[in-house]
């Protein structure tokens, strides 16, 4: 995985870039949860679920299909006062879905561990993209404070934080331009 904080950074940047300015605190909490919850599958290790198992780390819970379920839950919690299937509901649903799906997709750009079950539950194959520039993050906090952790941080800054920052800057410029029209 890229580290949890980088997955959360993607959620914050996407919210800053695309959500309305006056969106509630609940929205931010749900957005961050959508982007980091797939990694809760690491707890499977404590219960003896092997890495390669369908419910193991980077298995079903890292798939866009699980992202779909997660985003339905998130949008149901968030838009209790909005008509289901209204255009506003759909926009938030797509936003939460893309965030939840971004987790497994970003992980598939990492250079270590097992691949990601991107097509689970329909196909258990673990996938990486052909290009894997993101240094894989160690599982566990201790290993993170090491040379490896530093390499992870540098590669995440380059491949996740920088593009996220550029996305926010571009969106801010475009919003400023549009609001002056
Ligand atoms: Zn992950």
JSON list of C-alpha atoms and ligand atoms in Angstrom, two decimals:
[
{"chain": "A", "resi": 1, "resn": "UNK", "atom": "CA", "xyz": [0.00, 0.00, 0.00]},
{"chain": "A", "resi": 2, "resn": "UNK", "atom": "CA", "xyz": [0.99, 3.58, -0.31]},
{"chain": "A", "resi": 3, "resn": "UNK", "atom": "CA", "xyz": [0.82, 4.73, 3.30]},
{"chain": "A", "resi": 4, "resn": "UNK", "atom": "CA", "xyz": [-2.61, 5.51, 4.76]},
{"chain": "A", "resi": 5, "resn": "UNK", "atom": "CA", "xyz": [-1.79, 9.18, 5.03]},
{"chain": "A", "resi": 6, "resn": "UNK", "atom": "CA", "xyz": [-1.21, 9.38, 1.27]},
{"chain": "A", "resi": 7, "resn": "UNK", "atom": "CA", "xyz": [-4.54, 7.66, 0.54]},
{"chain": "A", "resi": 8, "resn": "UNK", "atom": "CA", "xyz": [-6.17, 10.19, 2.89]},
{"chain": "A", "resi": 9, "resn": "UNK", "atom": "CA", "xyz": [-4.34, 13.03, 1.11]},
{"chain": "A", "resi": 10, "resn": "UNK", "atom": "CA", "xyz": [-5.95, 11.95, -2.16]},
{"chain": "A", "resi": 11, "resn": "UNK", "atom": "CA", "xyz": [-9.38, 12.20, -0.49]},
{"chain": "A", "resi": 12, "resn": "UNK", "atom": "CA", "xyz": [-8.68, 15.68, 0.90]},
{"chain": "A", "resi": 13, "resn": "UNK", "atom": "CA", "xyz": [-7.27, 16.90, -2.43]},
{"chain": "A", "resi": 14, "resn": "UNK", "atom": "CA", "xyz": [-10.20, 15.47, -4.40]},
{"chain": "A", "resi": 15, "resn": "UNK", "atom": "CA", "xyz": [-12.65, 17.12, -1.98]},
{"chain": "A", "resi": 16, "resn": "UNK", "atom": "CA", "xyz": [-10.82, 20.43, -2.23]},
{"chain": "A", "resi": 17, "resn": "UNK", "atom": "CA", "xyz": [-10.79, 20.18, -6.02]},
{"chain": "A", "resi": 18, "resn": "UNK", "atom": "CA", "xyz": [-14.32, 18.98, -6.73]},
{"chain": "A", "resi": 19, "resn": "UNK", "atom": "CA", "xyz": [-16.67, 19.37, -3.73]},
{"chain": "A", "resi": 20, "resn": "UNK", "atom": "CA", "xyz": [-18.72, 22.50, -3.07]},
{"chain": "A", "resi": 21, "resn": "UNK", "atom": "CA", "xyz": [-16.90, 24.97, -0.81]},
{"chain": "A", "resi": 22, "resn": "UNK", "atom": "CA", "xyz": [-19.47, 24.75, 1.99]},
{"chain": "A", "resi": 23, "resn": "UNK", "atom": "CA", "xyz": [-19.55, 20.96, 2.27]},
{"chain": "A", "resi": 24, "resn": "UNK", "atom": "CA", "xyz": [-19.97, 19.56, 5.80]},
{"chain": "A", "resi": 25, "resn": "UNK", "atom": "CA", "xyz": [-17.46, 17.90, 8.13]},
{"chain": "A", "resi": 26, "resn": "UNK", "atom": "CA", "xyz": [-19.29, 14.61, 7.66]},
{"chain": "A", "resi": 27, "resn": "UNK", "atom": "CA", "xyz": [-18.40, 14.72, 3.97]},
{"chain": "A", "resi": 28, "resn": "UNK", "atom": "CA", "xyz": [-14.68, 14.95, 4.75]},
{"chain": "A", "resi": 29, "resn": "UNK", "atom": "CA", "xyz": [-14.83, 12.09, 7.23]},
{"chain": "A", "resi": 30, "resn": "UNK", "atom": "CA", "xyz": [-16.65, 9.85, 4.72]},
{"chain": "A", "resi": 31, "resn": "UNK", "atom": "CA", "xyz": [-14.28, 10.81, 1.91]},
{"chain": "A", "resi": 32, "resn": "UNK", "atom": "CA", "xyz": [-11.20, 9.92, 3.97]},
{"chain": "A", "resi": 33, "resn": "UNK", "atom": "CA", "xyz": [-12.84, 6.68, 5.15]},
{"chain": "A", "resi": 34, "resn": "UNK", "atom": "CA", "xyz": [-13.61, 5.65, 1.54]},
{"chain": "A", "resi": 35, "resn": "UNK", "atom": "CA", "xyz": [-9.98, 6.13, 0.60]},
{"chain": "A", "resi": 36, "resn": "UNK", "atom": "CA", "xyz": [-8.40, 4.33, 3.58]},
{"chain": "A", "resi": 37, "resn": "UNK", "atom": "CA", "xyz": [-10.91, 1.63, 4.62]},
{"chain": "A", "resi": 38, "resn": "UNK", "atom": "CA", "xyz": [-9.70, -1.00, 2.10]},
{"chain": "A", "resi": 39, "resn": "UNK", "atom": "CA", "xyz": [-6.52, -1.30, 4.17]},
{"chain": "A", "resi": 40, "resn": "UNK", "atom": "CA", "xyz": [-8.55, -2.53, 7.15]},
{"chain": "A", "resi": 41, "resn": "UNK", "atom": "CA", "xyz": [-8.02, -5.94, 5.50]},
{"chain": "A", "resi": 42, "resn": "UNK", "atom": "CA", "xyz": [-4.51, -6.04, 7.04]},
{"chain": "A", "resi": 43, "resn": "UNK", "atom": "CA", "xyz": [-6.25, -7.05, 10.28]},
{"chain": "A", "resi": 44, "resn": "UNK", "atom": "CA", "xyz": [-7.02, -10.32, 8.51]},
{"chain": "A", "resi": 45, "resn": "UNK", "atom": "CA", "xyz": [-3.39, -11.28, 9.21]},
{"chain": "A", "resi": 46, "resn": "UNK", "atom": "CA", "xyz": [-4.21, -11.34, 12.96]},
{"chain": "A", "resi": 47, "resn": "UNK", "atom": "CA", "xyz": [-7.08, -13.73, 12.30]},
{"chain": "A", "resi": 48, "resn": "UNK", "atom": "CA", "xyz": [-4.96, -16.09, 10.24]},
{"chain": "A", "resi": 49, "resn": "UNK", "atom": "CA", "xyz": [-6.32, -15.03, 6.83]},
{"chain": "A", "resi": 50, "resn": "UNK", "atom": "CA", "xyz": [-3.43, -15.56, 4.39]},
{"chain": "A", "resi": 51, "resn": "UNK", "atom": "CA", "xyz": [-2.27, -12.69, 2.18]},
{"chain": "A", "resi": 52, "resn": "UNK", "atom": "CA", "xyz": [-3.34, -14.49, -1.02]},
{"chain": "A", "resi": 53, "resn": "UNK", "atom": "CA", "xyz": [-6.84, -15.35, 0.31]},
{"chain": "A", "resi": 54, "resn": "UNK", "atom": "CA", "xyz": [-9.82, -13.64, -1.35]},
{"chain": "A", "resi": 55, "resn": "UNK", "atom": "CA", "xyz": [-10.38, -11.71, 1.91]},
{"chain": "A", "resi": 56, "resn": "UNK", "atom": "CA", "xyz": [-6.63, -11.32, 2.54]},
{"chain": "A", "resi": 57, "resn": "UNK", "atom": "CA", "xyz": [-4.77, -8.02, 2.27]},
{"chain": "A", "resi": 58, "resn": "UNK", "atom": "CA", "xyz": [-5.24, -6.47, -1.21]},
{"chain": "A", "resi": 59, "resn": "UNK", "atom": "CA", "xyz": [-7.97, -9.00, -1.98]},
{"chain": "A", "resi": 60, "resn": "UNK", "atom": "CA", "xyz": [-11.72, -8.36, -2.26]},
{"chain": "A", "resi": 61, "resn": "UNK", "atom": "CA", "xyz": [-11.64, -5.26, -0.04]},
{"chain": "A", "resi": 62, "resn": "UNK", "atom": "CA", "xyz": [-9.25, -3.54, -2.45]},
{"chain": "A", "resi": 63, "resn": "UNK", "atom": "CA", "xyz": [-11.51, -4.15, -5.48]},
{"chain": "A", "resi": 64, "resn": "UNK", "atom": "CA", "xyz": [-13.58, -1.45, -7.21]},
{"chain": "A", "resi": 65, "resn": "UNK", "atom": "CA", "xyz": [-16.58, -3.73, -6.53]},
{"chain": "A", "resi": 66, "resn": "UNK", "atom": "CA", "xyz": [-16.09, -3.29, -2.78]},
{"chain": "A", "resi": 67, "resn": "UNK", "atom": "CA", "xyz": [-15.56, 0.41, -3.54]},
{"chain": "A", "resi": 68, "resn": "UNK", "atom": "CA", "xyz": [-19.02, 0.40, -5.10]},
{"chain": "A", "resi": 69, "resn": "UNK", "atom": "CA", "xyz": [-20.57, -1.04, -1.93]},
{"chain": "A", "resi": 70, "resn": "UNK", "atom": "CA", "xyz": [-18.61, 1.40, 0.22]},
{"chain": "A", "resi": 71, "resn": "UNK", "atom": "CA", "xyz": [-19.68, 4.38, -1.87]},
{"chain": "A", "resi": 72, "resn": "UNK", "atom": "CA", "xyz": [-23.37, 3.37, -1.72]},
{"chain": "A", "resi": 73, "resn": "UNK", "atom": "CA", "xyz": [-23.05, 3.25, 2.07]},
{"chain": "A", "resi": 74, "resn": "UNK", "atom": "CA", "xyz": [-21.18, 6.57, 2.18]},
{"chain": "A", "resi": 75, "resn": "UNK", "atom": "CA", "xyz": [-23.67, 8.39, -0.04]},
{"chain": "A", "resi": 76, "resn": "UNK", "atom": "CA", "xyz": [-26.60, 6.93, 1.93]},
{"chain": "A", "resi": 77, "resn": "UNK", "atom": "CA", "xyz": [-25.14, 8.28, 5.16]},
{"chain": "A", "resi": 78, "resn": "UNK", "atom": "CA", "xyz": [-24.15, 11.61, 3.65]},
{"chain": "A", "resi": 79, "resn": "UNK", "atom": "CA", "xyz": [-27.24, 12.53, 1.67]},
{"chain": "A", "resi": 80, "resn": "UNK", "atom": "CA", "xyz": [-30.05, 11.46, 3.99]},
{"chain": "A", "resi": 81, "resn": "UNK", "atom": "CA", "xyz": [-31.90, 14.61, 3.02]},
{"chain": "A", "resi": 82, "resn": "UNK", "atom": "CA", "xyz": [-31.32, 14.24, -0.71]},
{"chain": "A", "resi": 83, "resn": "UNK", "atom": "CA", "xyz": [-33.57, 12.30, -3.05]},
{"chain": "A", "resi": 84, "resn": "UNK", "atom": "CA", "xyz": [-32.00, 8.97, -3.97]},
{"chain": "A", "resi": 85, "resn": "UNK", "atom": "CA", "xyz": [-30.97, 8.96, -7.66]},
{"chain": "A", "resi": 86, "resn": "UNK", "atom": "CA", "xyz": [-31.23, 12.75, -7.88]},
{"chain": "A", "resi": 87, "resn": "UNK", "atom": "CA", "xyz": [-28.38, 14.36, -9.81]},
{"chain": "A", "resi": 88, "resn": "UNK", "atom": "CA", "xyz": [-26.84, 15.60, -6.54]},
{"chain": "A", "resi": 89, "resn": "UNK", "atom": "CA", "xyz": [-26.98, 12.06, -5.12]},
{"chain": "A", "resi": 90, "resn": "UNK", "atom": "CA", "xyz": [-25.29, 10.69, -8.24]},
{"chain": "A", "resi": 91, "resn": "UNK", "atom": "CA", "xyz": [-22.49, 13.25, -8.11]},
{"chain": "A", "resi": 92, "resn": "UNK", "atom": "CA", "xyz": [-21.65, 12.35, -4.51]},
{"chain": "A", "resi": 93, "resn": "UNK", "atom": "CA", "xyz": [-22.00, 8.66, -5.28]},
{"chain": "A", "resi": 94, "resn": "UNK", "atom": "CA", "xyz": [-19.53, 8.93, -8.19]},
{"chain": "A", "resi": 95, "resn": "UNK", "atom": "CA", "xyz": [-17.17, 11.01, -6.05]},
{"chain": "A", "resi": 96, "resn": "UNK", "atom": "CA", "xyz": [-17.13, 8.46, -3.19]},
{"chain": "A", "resi": 97, "resn": "UNK", "atom": "CA", "xyz": [-16.86, 5.57, -5.66]},
{"chain": "A", "resi": 98, "resn": "UNK", "atom": "CA", "xyz": [-13.85, 7.06, -7.47]},
{"chain": "A", "resi": 99, "resn": "UNK", "atom": "CA", "xyz": [-12.16, 7.67, -4.13]},
{"chain": "A", "resi": 100, "resn": "UNK", "atom": "CA", "xyz": [-12.80, 4.15, -2.86]},
{"chain": "A", "resi": 101, "resn": "UNK", "atom": "CA", "xyz": [-11.65, 2.67, -6.20]},
{"chain": "A", "resi": 102, "resn": "UNK", "atom": "CA", "xyz": [-8.56, 4.90, -6.20]},
{"chain": "A", "resi": 103, "resn": "UNK", "atom": "CA", "xyz": [-7.19, 2.91, -3.27]},
{"chain": "A", "resi": 104, "resn": "UNK", "atom": "CA", "xyz": [-6.70, -0.39, -5.11]},
{"chain": "A", "resi": 105, "resn": "UNK", "atom": "CA", "xyz": [-5.69, 1.40, -8.29]},
{"chain": "A", "resi": 106, "resn": "UNK", "atom": "CA", "xyz": [-2.94, 3.36, -6.50]},
{"chain": "A", "resi": 107, "resn": "UNK", "atom": "CA", "xyz": [-1.79, 0.16, -4.80]},
{"chain": "A", "resi": 108, "resn": "UNK", "atom": "CA", "xyz": [-1.49, -1.49, -8.23]},
{"chain": "A", "resi": 109, "resn": "UNK", "atom": "CA", "xyz": [1.16, 1.15, -9.04]},
{"chain": "A", "resi": 110, "resn": "UNK", "atom": "CA", "xyz": [3.35, -0.02, -6.12]},
{"chain": "A", "resi": 111, "resn": "UNK", "atom": "CA", "xyz": [6.43, -2.12, -6.60]},
{"chain": "A", "resi": 112, "resn": "UNK", "atom": "CA", "xyz": [6.03, -4.84, -3.98]},
{"chain": "A", "resi": 113, "resn": "UNK", "atom": "CA", "xyz": [3.83, -7.23, -2.01]},
{"chain": "A", "resi": 114, "resn": "UNK", "atom": "CA", "xyz": [1.11, -9.23, -3.71]},
{"chain": "A", "resi": 115, "resn": "UNK", "atom": "CA", "xyz": [-0.90, -7.70, -6.53]},
{"chain": "A", "resi": 116, "resn": "UNK", "atom": "CA", "xyz": [-4.40, -6.26, -6.14]},
{"chain": "A", "resi": 117, "resn": "UNK", "atom": "CA", "xyz": [-7.57, -8.29, -6.79]},
{"chain": "A", "resi": 118, "resn": "UNK", "atom": "CA", "xyz": [-8.99, -5.51, -8.98]},
{"chain": "A", "resi": 119, "resn": "UNK", "atom": "CA", "xyz": [-11.66, -7.77, -10.53]},
{"chain": "A", "resi": 120, "resn": "UNK", "atom": "CA", "xyz": [-12.72, -9.49, -7.30]},
{"chain": "A", "resi": 121, "resn": "UNK", "atom": "CA", "xyz": [-15.18, -11.10, -6.61]},
{"chain": "A", "resi": 122, "resn": "UNK", "atom": "CA", "xyz": [-15.45, -12.15, -10.29]},
{"chain": "A", "resi": 123, "resn": "UNK", "atom": "CA", "xyz": [-11.78, -13.05, -10.76]},
{"chain": "A", "resi": 124, "resn": "UNK", "atom": "CA", "xyz": [-9.35, -13.62, -7.87]},
{"chain": "A", "resi": 125, "resn": "UNK", "atom": "CA", "xyz": [-6.24, -12.76, -9.94]},
{"chain": "A", "resi": 126, "resn": "UNK", "atom": "CA", "xyz": [-3.94, -10.24, -8.25]},
{"chain": "A", "resi": 127, "resn": "UNK", "atom": "CA", "xyz": [-2.88, -7.46, -10.60]},
{"chain": "A", "resi": 128, "resn": "UNK", "atom": "CA", "xyz": [-0.15, -4.85, -10.84]},
{"chain": "A", "resi": 129, "resn": "UNK", "atom": "CA", "xyz": [0.03, -2.26, -13.61]},
{"chain": "A", "resi": 130, "resn": "UNK", "atom": "CA", "xyz": [2.96, -2.73, -16.01]},
{"chain": "A", "resi": 131, "resn": "UNK", "atom": "CA", "xyz": [4.44, 0.48, -14.58]},
{"chain": "A", "resi": 132, "resn": "UNK", "atom": "CA", "xyz": [4.98, 0.52, -10.80]},
{"chain": "A", "resi": 133, "resn": "UNK", "atom": "CA", "xyz": [6.76, 3.73, -9.79]},
{"chain": "A", "resi": 134, "resn": "UNK", "atom": "CA", "xyz": [5.41, 3.91, -6.21]},
{"chain": "A", "resi": 135, "resn": "UNK", "atom": "CA", "xyz": [7.68, 2.40, -3.57]},
{"chain": "A", "resi": 136, "resn": "UNK", "atom": "CA", "xyz": [5.58, -0.12, -1.61]},
{"chain": "A", "resi": 137, "resn": "UNK", "atom": "CA", "xyz": [4.93, 0.88, 1.99]},
{"chain": "A", "resi": 138, "resn": "UNK", "atom": "CA", "xyz": [5.93, -1.54, 4.76]},
{"chain": "A", "resi": 139, "resn": "UNK", "atom": "CA", "xyz": [3.11, -3.15, 6.74]},
{"chain": "A", "resi": 140, "resn": "UNK", "atom": "CA", "xyz": [3.58, -2.03, 10.33]},
{"chain": "A", "resi": 141, "resn": "UNK", "atom": "CA", "xyz": [4.66, 1.21, 11.92]},
{"chain": "A", "resi": 142, "resn": "UNK", "atom": "CA", "xyz": [8.17, 0.20, 13.02]},
{"chain": "A", "resi": 143, "resn": "UNK", "atom": "CA", "xyz": [9.46, -0.53, 9.53]},
{"chain": "A", "resi": 144, "resn": "UNK", "atom": "CA", "xyz": [8.08, 2.79, 8.40]},
{"chain": "A", "resi": 145, "resn": "UNK", "atom": "CA", "xyz": [10.69, 4.69, 10.45]},
{"chain": "A", "resi": 146, "resn": "UNK", "atom": "CA", "xyz": [13.58, 3.31, 8.43]},
{"chain": "A", "resi": 147, "resn": "UNK", "atom": "CA", "xyz": [15.44, 3.98, 5.21]},
{"chain": "A", "resi": 148, "resn": "UNK", "atom": "CA", "xyz": [12.65, 2.11, 3.46]},
{"chain": "A", "resi": 149, "resn": "UNK", "atom": "CA", "xyz": [10.09, 4.44, 5.06]},
{"chain": "A", "resi": 150, "resn": "UNK", "atom": "CA", "xyz": [12.00, 7.46, 3.77]},
{"chain": "A", "resi": 151, "resn": "UNK", "atom": "CA", "xyz": [12.11, 6.03, 0.24]},
{"chain": "A", "resi": 152, "resn": "UNK", "atom": "CA", "xyz": [8.34, 5.41, 0.47]},
{"chain": "A", "resi": 153, "resn": "UNK", "atom": "CA", "xyz": [7.74, 9.00, 1.58]},
{"chain": "A", "resi": 154, "resn": "UNK", "atom": "CA", "xyz": [9.81, 10.44, -1.25]},
{"chain": "A", "resi": 155, "resn": "UNK", "atom": "CA", "xyz": [8.11, 8.33, -3.91]},
{"chain": "A", "resi": 156, "resn": "UNK", "atom": "CA", "xyz": [4.62, 9.11, -2.52]},
{"chain": "A", "resi": 157, "resn": "UNK", "atom": "CA", "xyz": [5.43, 12.83, -2.49]},
{"chain": "A", "resi": 158, "resn": "UNK", "atom": "CA", "xyz": [6.39, 12.59, -6.13]},
{"chain": "A", "resi": 159, "resn": "UNK", "atom": "CA", "xyz": [3.67, 10.28, -7.44]},
{"chain": "A", "resi": 160, "resn": "UNK", "atom": "CA", "xyz": [0.69, 11.02, -5.16]},
{"chain": "A", "resi": 161, "resn": "UNK", "atom": "CA", "xyz": [1.07, 14.34, -3.29]},
{"chain": "A", "resi": 162, "resn": "UNK", "atom": "CA", "xyz": [2.47, 16.37, -6.20]},
{"chain": "A", "resi": 163, "resn": "UNK", "atom": "CA", "xyz": [-0.23, 15.33, -8.73]},
{"chain": "A", "resi": 164, "resn": "UNK", "atom": "CA", "xyz": [-2.89, 15.86, -5.98]},
{"chain": "A", "resi": 165, "resn": "UNK", "atom": "CA", "xyz": [-1.53, 19.34, -5.29]},
{"chain": "A", "resi": 166, "resn": "UNK", "atom": "CA", "xyz": [-1.51, 20.18, -9.01]},
{"chain": "A", "resi": 167, "resn": "UNK", "atom": "CA", "xyz": [-5.13, 18.98, -9.26]},
{"chain": "A", "resi": 168, "resn": "UNK", "atom": "CA", "xyz": [-6.17, 21.34, -6.43]},
{"chain": "A", "resi": 169, "resn": "UNK", "atom": "CA", "xyz": [-4.28, 24.31, -7.92]},
{"chain": "A", "resi": 170, "resn": "UNK", "atom": "CA", "xyz": [-5.79, 23.75, -11.37]},
{"chain": "A", "resi": 171, "resn": "UNK", "atom": "CA", "xyz": [-9.29, 23.37, -9.95]},
{"chain": "A", "resi": 172, "resn": "UNK", "atom": "CA", "xyz": [-8.87, 26.54, -7.86]},
{"chain": "A", "resi": 173, "resn": "UNK", "atom": "CA", "xyz": [-7.76, 28.46, -10.95]},
{"chain": "A", "resi": 174, "resn": "UNK", "atom": "CA", "xyz": [-10.64, 27.11, -13.04]},
{"chain": "A", "resi": 175, "resn": "UNK", "atom": "CA", "xyz": [-13.20, 27.84, -10.27]},
{"chain": "A", "resi": 176, "resn": "UNK", "atom": "CA", "xyz": [-11.82, 31.37, -9.93]},
{"chain": "A", "resi": 177, "resn": "UNK", "atom": "CA", "xyz": [-12.03, 31.89, -13.67]},
{"chain": "A", "resi": 178, "resn": "UNK", "atom": "CA", "xyz": [-15.57, 30.53, -13.92]},
{"chain": "A", "resi": 179, "resn": "UNK", "atom": "CA", "xyz": [-16.84, 32.60, -10.96]},
{"chain": "A", "resi": 180, "resn": "UNK", "atom": "CA", "xyz": [-15.55, 35.80, -12.65]},
{"chain": "A", "resi": 181, "resn": "UNK", "atom": "CA", "xyz": [-17.55, 35.10, -15.80]},
{"chain": "B", "resi": 1, "resn": "LIG", "atom": "ZN1", "xyz": [-4.02, -0.84, 0.26]}
]
